[in-house]
Coordinates of C-alpha atoms in Angstrom, one line a residue:
M1346 CA 106.9 135.5 140.9
K1347 CA 109.3 137.4 138.7
F1348 CA 107.1 139.1 136.2
D1349 CA 108.9 139.8 132.9
V1350 CA 107.0 142.4 130.8
E1351 CA 108.9 141.5 127.6
V1352 CA 108.2 137.8 128.0
F1353 CA 104.5 138.5 128.7
R1354 CA 104.1 140.9 125.8
Y1355 CA 105.6 138.7 123.2
I1356 CA 104.1 135.3 124.1
E1357 CA 102.3 134.2 120.9
K1358 CA 98.6 133.6 120.8
D1359 CA 99.1 129.8 120.2
A1360 CA 101.5 129.7 123.1
W1361 CA 98.8 131.0 125.4
R1362 CA 96.5 128.4 123.9
V1363 CA 99.0 125.6 124.8
L1364 CA 99.5 127.0 128.3
V1365 CA 95.7 126.9 128.8
S1366 CA 95.7 123.4 127.4
V1367 CA 98.2 122.3 130.1
E1368 CA 96.0 124.0 132.7
M1369 CA 92.9 122.1 131.5
G1370 CA 94.8 118.8 131.4
M1371 CA 95.7 119.3 135.0
K1372 CA 92.1 119.1 136.0
N1373 CA 92.6 115.3 136.2
H1374 CA 96.3 114.8 135.6
E1375 CA 99.1 115.9 137.8
L1376 CA 101.4 115.6 134.7
V1377 CA 99.8 116.2 131.3
P1378 CA 101.0 113.9 128.5
V1379 CA 102.1 115.7 125.3
E1380 CA 99.5 113.9 123.3
L1381 CA 96.8 115.3 125.5
I1382 CA 98.2 118.8 125.3
N1383 CA 98.1 118.5 121.5
A1384 CA 94.5 117.1 121.5
I1385 CA 93.2 119.9 123.8
S1386 CA 95.0 122.7 122.0
G1387 CA 93.7 121.6 118.6
L1388 CA 96.9 122.7 116.9
K1389 CA 97.6 120.7 113.7
H1390 CA 100.5 118.3 113.1
G1391 CA 101.7 118.3 116.7
G1392 CA 102.1 122.1 116.6
A1393 CA 101.9 122.4 120.4
F1394 CA 105.5 121.1 120.8
K1395 CA 107.1 124.3 119.4
F1396 CA 105.2 126.4 121.8
I1397 CA 105.9 124.0 124.7
R1398 CA 109.6 124.7 124.2
D1399 CA 109.1 128.4 124.4
L1400 CA 107.0 128.0 127.6
L1401 CA 109.6 125.8 129.1
K1402 CA 112.3 128.3 128.3
H1403 CA 110.4 131.0 130.3
K1404 CA 109.7 128.6 133.1
L1405 CA 105.9 128.7 132.7
V1406 CA 105.7 124.9 132.5
H1407 CA 107.8 122.1 134.0
H1408 CA 108.9 119.0 132.0
D1409 CA 108.8 115.5 133.6
N1410 CA 109.7 112.4 131.7
S1411 CA 110.2 110.1 134.7
K1412 CA 107.0 108.1 133.7
Y1413 CA 106.1 109.5 130.3
D1414 CA 106.7 112.7 128.3
A1415 CA 104.6 115.2 130.2
Y1416 CA 104.3 118.7 131.5
R1417 CA 102.7 120.6 134.3
L1418 CA 102.1 124.3 135.0
T1419 CA 104.5 126.1 137.3
P1420 CA 103.3 128.7 139.8
L1421 CA 104.7 131.3 137.4
G1422 CA 102.7 129.9 134.5
Y1423 CA 99.5 130.0 136.6
D1424 CA 100.4 133.6 137.6
Y1425 CA 100.8 134.6 133.9
L1426 CA 97.4 133.0 133.0
A1427 CA 95.6 135.0 135.7
I1428 CA 97.4 138.2 134.8
K1429 CA 96.6 137.7 131.1
A1430 CA 92.9 137.3 132.0
F1431 CA 92.9 140.6 134.0
V1432 CA 94.8 142.4 131.2
N1433 CA 92.3 141.1 128.6
R1434 CA 89.4 142.3 130.7
G1435 CA 90.9 145.7 131.0
A1436 CA 91.1 145.4 134.8
I1437 CA 94.9 146.0 134.9
E1438 CA 97.6 147.3 132.7
G1439 CA 100.8 146.5 134.5
V1440 CA 102.4 144.7 137.4
G1441 CA 104.7 146.4 139.9
R1442 CA 106.6 145.5 143.0
R1443 CA 105.8 142.8 145.5
I1444 CA 104.4 144.4 148.6
G1445 CA 103.5 141.4 150.8
V1446 CA 104.6 137.8 151.4
G1447 CA 102.5 135.3 153.3
K1448 CA 102.8 131.6 154.1
E1449 CA 100.6 130.8 151.2
S1450 CA 100.3 134.0 149.1
D1451 CA 102.1 136.9 147.5
V1452 CA 100.8 140.4 147.0
Y1453 CA 101.8 142.7 144.2
E1454 CA 101.0 146.3 143.2
V1455 CA 99.3 146.5 139.9
V1456 CA 98.2 149.5 137.8
T1457 CA 95.0 150.1 135.9
E1458 CA 94.6 151.8 132.6
D1459 CA 93.4 154.9 134.6
G1460 CA 96.6 154.9 136.6
E1461 CA 95.0 153.6 139.8
T1462 CA 97.1 151.4 142.0
L1463 CA 95.5 148.1 143.2
A1464 CA 96.7 145.1 145.0
L1465 CA 96.9 141.6 143.4
K1466 CA 97.0 138.7 145.8
L1467 CA 98.2 135.4 144.4
H1468 CA 97.2 132.4 146.5
R1469 CA 99.8 129.6 146.7
L1470 CA 98.4 126.6 148.6
G1471 CA 101.5 124.4 148.7
R1472 CA 102.0 120.9 147.2
T1473 CA 103.7 119.7 150.4
S1474 CA 100.6 120.4 152.5
F1475 CA 98.5 118.8 149.7
R1476 CA 100.5 115.5 150.1
A1477 CA 99.7 115.6 153.8
V1478 CA 96.0 116.1 153.0
K1479 CA 96.0 113.0 150.8
S1480 CA 97.8 110.9 153.4
K1481 CA 95.7 112.0 156.4
R1482 CA 92.2 112.4 155.0
D1483 CA 89.9 110.9 152.4
Y1484 CA 90.3 114.2 150.6
I1485 CA 90.3 113.1 147.0
K1486 CA 87.1 111.1 146.4
K1487 CA 85.2 109.9 143.4
T1488 CA 82.7 112.5 144.2
T1489 CA 85.1 115.4 143.8
T1490 CA 87.5 116.7 141.1
H1491 CA 91.1 115.7 140.8
T1492 CA 92.4 118.1 143.5
N1493 CA 95.8 119.7 143.1
W1494 CA 97.5 123.0 144.0
L1495 CA 95.8 124.8 141.2
Y1496 CA 92.4 123.8 142.3
L1497 CA 93.0 124.5 146.0
S1498 CA 94.6 127.9 145.3
R1499 CA 91.6 128.8 143.0
L1500 CA 89.2 127.8 145.8
A1501 CA 91.1 130.1 148.2
A1502 CA 90.8 133.0 145.8
L1503 CA 87.1 132.4 145.1
K1504 CA 86.4 132.3 148.8
E1505 CA 88.5 135.3 149.7
H1506 CA 86.8 137.4 146.9
A1507 CA 83.3 136.2 147.9
F1508 CA 83.8 137.0 151.6
M1509 CA 85.6 140.3 151.0
K1510 CA 82.7 141.5 148.8
A1511 CA 80.0 140.3 151.2
L1512 CA 81.7 141.9 154.2
G1513 CA 82.4 145.1 152.3
D1514 CA 78.8 145.3 151.2
N1515 CA 77.8 145.0 154.8
G1516 CA 80.0 147.8 156.2
F1517 CA 83.0 145.8 157.4
P1518 CA 86.4 147.5 157.2
V1519 CA 87.9 145.4 154.4
P1520 CA 89.6 146.1 151.1
V1521 CA 87.3 146.6 148.1
A1522 CA 86.9 143.4 146.1
V1523 CA 87.5 144.3 142.5
D1524 CA 87.9 141.0 140.6
V1525 CA 89.0 137.4 140.8
N1526 CA 90.5 135.0 138.3
R1527 CA 91.9 131.5 139.0
H1528 CA 94.1 131.9 142.1
A1529 CA 94.3 135.7 141.9
V1530 CA 92.2 138.3 143.8
L1531 CA 92.3 142.0 142.7
M1532 CA 91.5 144.4 145.5
S1533 CA 92.0 148.0 146.6
I1534 CA 95.2 149.0 148.3
V1535 CA 94.9 149.4 152.1
D1536 CA 96.1 152.7 153.6
G1537 CA 98.1 151.4 156.5
Y1538 CA 100.5 148.9 157.8
P1539 CA 100.2 145.3 159.2
L1540 CA 99.7 145.6 162.9
T1541 CA 102.8 143.5 163.4
Q1542 CA 104.8 146.4 161.9
V1543 CA 103.3 149.0 164.3
G1544 CA 105.1 149.6 167.5
P1545 CA 104.5 151.9 170.5
S1546 CA 106.4 154.8 168.8
R1547 CA 103.9 154.8 165.9
L1548 CA 100.7 155.0 168.1
E1549 CA 100.1 158.1 170.3
T1550 CA 99.1 157.8 173.9
G1551 CA 95.6 156.3 174.1
A1552 CA 95.6 155.0 170.6
V1553 CA 96.5 151.5 171.6
G1554 CA 93.2 151.1 173.4
R1555 CA 91.3 152.4 170.5
V1556 CA 92.9 150.0 168.1
Y1557 CA 92.4 147.1 170.4
K1558 CA 88.7 148.0 170.8
Q1559 CA 88.2 148.2 167.0
C1560 CA 89.8 144.7 166.7
V1561 CA 87.5 143.1 169.3
D1562 CA 84.5 145.0 167.8
Q1563 CA 85.2 143.5 164.4
L1564 CA 85.7 140.0 165.9
E1565 CA 82.3 140.3 167.6
N1566 CA 80.7 141.9 164.6
L1567 CA 81.8 139.0 162.4
A1568 CA 80.4 136.5 164.9
R1569 CA 77.1 138.4 165.0
H1570 CA 77.0 138.0 161.2
G1571 CA 77.6 134.3 161.5
L1572 CA 81.3 134.2 160.8
V1573 CA 84.6 133.4 162.6
H1574 CA 87.8 134.7 161.0
C1575 CA 90.1 131.8 162.3
D1576 CA 93.3 133.8 161.7
F1577 CA 92.6 137.1 163.4
N1578 CA 96.1 138.2 164.3
E1579 CA 98.6 141.0 163.9
F1580 CA 99.5 139.8 160.4
N1581 CA 95.9 140.1 159.1
I1582 CA 94.9 143.4 160.7
M1583 CA 96.1 146.6 159.0
V1584 CA 96.2 149.9 160.9
N1585 CA 96.6 153.5 159.9
P1586 CA 98.7 155.0 162.7
E1587 CA 97.4 158.5 162.0
T1588 CA 93.6 157.7 162.1
T1589 CA 94.0 154.5 164.1
N1590 CA 91.4 152.9 161.8
I1591 CA 91.9 149.2 161.1
T1592 CA 91.3 147.1 158.0
V1593 CA 90.8 143.3 158.2
I1594 CA 92.4 141.1 155.5
D1595 CA 92.8 137.5 154.6
F1596 CA 89.6 135.5 154.5
P1597 CA 90.1 132.0 153.0
Q1598 CA 90.1 130.2 156.4
M1599 CA 86.8 131.8 157.7
V1600 CA 84.1 129.5 158.9
S1601 CA 80.5 129.7 160.0
T1602 CA 79.5 130.1 163.6
K1603 CA 77.6 126.8 163.0
H1604 CA 80.9 125.0 162.5
P1605 CA 81.5 122.4 165.3
N1606 CA 84.7 124.1 166.3
A1607 CA 83.5 127.7 165.9
E1608 CA 83.6 128.7 169.6
E1609 CA 87.1 127.2 170.0
L1610 CA 88.3 129.1 166.9
F1611 CA 86.7 132.3 168.1
V1612 CA 88.4 132.1 171.5
R1613 CA 91.7 131.4 169.8
D1614 CA 91.3 134.6 167.7
L1615 CA 90.6 136.6 170.8
K1616 CA 93.6 135.1 172.7
C1617 CA 95.8 136.0 169.8
L1618 CA 94.8 139.7 170.2
H1619 CA 95.4 139.5 174.0
K1620 CA 98.9 138.1 173.6
F1621 CA 99.9 140.5 170.9
F1622 CA 98.7 143.7 172.6
L1623 CA 100.3 142.5 175.9
R1624 CA 103.6 141.6 174.3
R1625 CA 103.9 144.6 171.9
F1626 CA 102.2 147.4 173.9
D1627 CA 102.0 146.0 177.5
Y1628 CA 98.3 146.6 177.1
R1629 CA 95.6 144.8 179.1
A1630 CA 92.0 145.8 178.4
S1631 CA 91.1 144.7 182.0
E1632 CA 93.4 147.4 183.4
D1633 CA 92.1 150.1 181.1
P1634 CA 89.2 152.2 182.5
D1635 CA 87.8 152.4 179.0
G1636 CA 88.9 148.9 178.1
R1637 CA 86.7 146.7 175.9
R1638 CA 85.0 143.8 177.6
D1639 CA 85.6 140.5 175.9
P1640 CA 82.6 139.2 174.0
V1641 CA 81.1 135.8 174.9
F1642 CA 80.7 133.6 171.9
F1643 CA 77.3 132.0 172.7
E1644 CA 75.8 135.4 173.5
I1645 CA 76.6 136.9 170.1
A1646 CA 77.0 134.2 167.5
G1647 CA 74.6 134.6 164.7
G1648 CA 72.8 137.4 166.5
G1649 CA 72.8 139.8 163.5
K1650 CA 72.2 139.7 159.8
S1651 CA 73.5 136.5 158.3
L1652 CA 75.8 136.8 155.3
D1653 CA 74.8 133.4 154.0
V1654 CA 72.6 134.8 151.2
S1655 CA 75.3 137.2 150.0
L1656 CA 77.9 134.4 150.0
R1657 CA 75.6 132.0 148.1
A1658 CA 75.0 134.8 145.5
S1659 CA 78.7 135.0 144.9
G1660 CA 78.8 131.5 143.4
F1661 CA 81.1 130.1 146.1
T1662 CA 79.4 126.8 147.0
Q1663 CA 79.1 124.9 150.2
K1664 CA 80.9 122.0 148.6
Q1665 CA 83.8 124.2 147.7
S1666 CA 83.8 125.7 151.2
K1667 CA 83.9 122.2 152.8
E1668 CA 86.8 121.1 150.5
L1669 CA 88.8 124.2 151.5
E1670 CA 88.1 123.7 155.2
E1671 CA 89.3 120.1 155.0
Y1672 CA 92.5 121.3 153.4
Q1673 CA 93.0 123.9 156.2
A1674 CA 92.3 121.4 158.9
A1675 CA 94.8 118.9 157.4
K1676 CA 97.4 121.6 157.0
E1677 CA 97.0 122.6 160.6
A1678 CA 97.3 119.0 161.7
E1679 CA 100.5 118.7 159.8
E1680 CA 101.9 121.9 161.3
N1681 CA 101.1 120.6 164.7
G1682 CA 103.2 117.6 164.2
G1683 CA 101.0 115.1 162.5
G1684 CA 101.2 113.3 159.1
G1685 CA 103.8 112.4 156.6
G1686 CA 104.0 112.6 152.9
G1687 CA 102.2 110.5 150.4
D1688 CA 102.6 109.9 146.7
D1689 CA 100.9 112.0 144.1
D1690 CA 99.7 109.3 141.8
D1691 CA 95.9 109.3 142.6
E1692 CA 93.9 110.7 139.8
D1693 CA 90.2 111.4 139.3
D1694 CA 88.2 111.6 136.1
D1695 CA 85.4 113.8 137.3
D1696 CA 85.2 117.2 135.7
E1697 CA 84.8 120.6 137.3
D1698 CA 83.6 123.8 135.7
D1699 CA 86.8 125.6 134.6
D1700 CA 87.6 129.2 133.9
S1701 CA 89.7 128.3 130.9
E1702 CA 88.4 128.5 127.4
L1703 CA 90.7 127.9 124.4
D1704 CA 88.8 130.2 122.2
D1705 CA 88.7 133.1 124.7
D1706 CA 91.5 133.7 127.1
D1707 CA 90.0 136.6 128.9
D1708 CA 88.0 134.8 131.6

């Protein structure tokens, strides 16, 4: 995302209205016809067209006339809608530099009205992987909404915010969940570095074992609370080299210990830690007199307080969780060599509750 303050500041109210109309049209259209944009926006005499041109100029929408005259949101357009909502709520005042890039997300520094610096994570679940989902699985059904990258990214953000808040409320070392809108999660800045950026020169003698122990402790603690991280590696563990305290990040792929593949996923997370600490620090817990014994999944799974109640209270539903898990599974299958593309013509007419309201852009 290239955030242009001047563009953001001077977008007219009706232009925002049109941008939201495109978003709403994409609930059940990959490409939204101009006539539908006009109808949703409620602007008189085809008034949406003038604002569509402005949005197109700033790359907030994409024009496609291969089948009919239609538009869709760009990732930048979706970013602007989420940022606009946070600004209207008074949650943030400005957007700063990008501080993190993942396979399916970007993280930016943002500033509040009080001058506090927070992190804004923008989920970007890709359209390429979405084609694989459609071709490999019965993912879009008459019982679900029209599923596209907006919806999938929004689900990822909702899940991350819900899990982050539930974990934080139960004492886990995670960022503070501040707010969520569309595909964007607002959270506290972590005081530390990704473990992948921390080498032997940054950790004093004996600190490696302490960091490893914390990592395995958290992996076990998650399982005791009924959860498996599923991506517990050096990219999703932050460490403060001075205190050796860790912070766990990135939660959209987490599953319940009741998931049929939970033990396999738990062991995979544990092996990721083994491999990284051996490769980076030549560290083996089995050779450390104070080394941490590996937890055994069936001995610990679900042995503590379940977070199910907290997660249900967040509003993130089991149906949404299942849809996101299906996406993650299909994406992993594609990355492991399966699946080809598919067309993007399937459409569904079922509605889903949406955050967008034409008369109030601040939600």
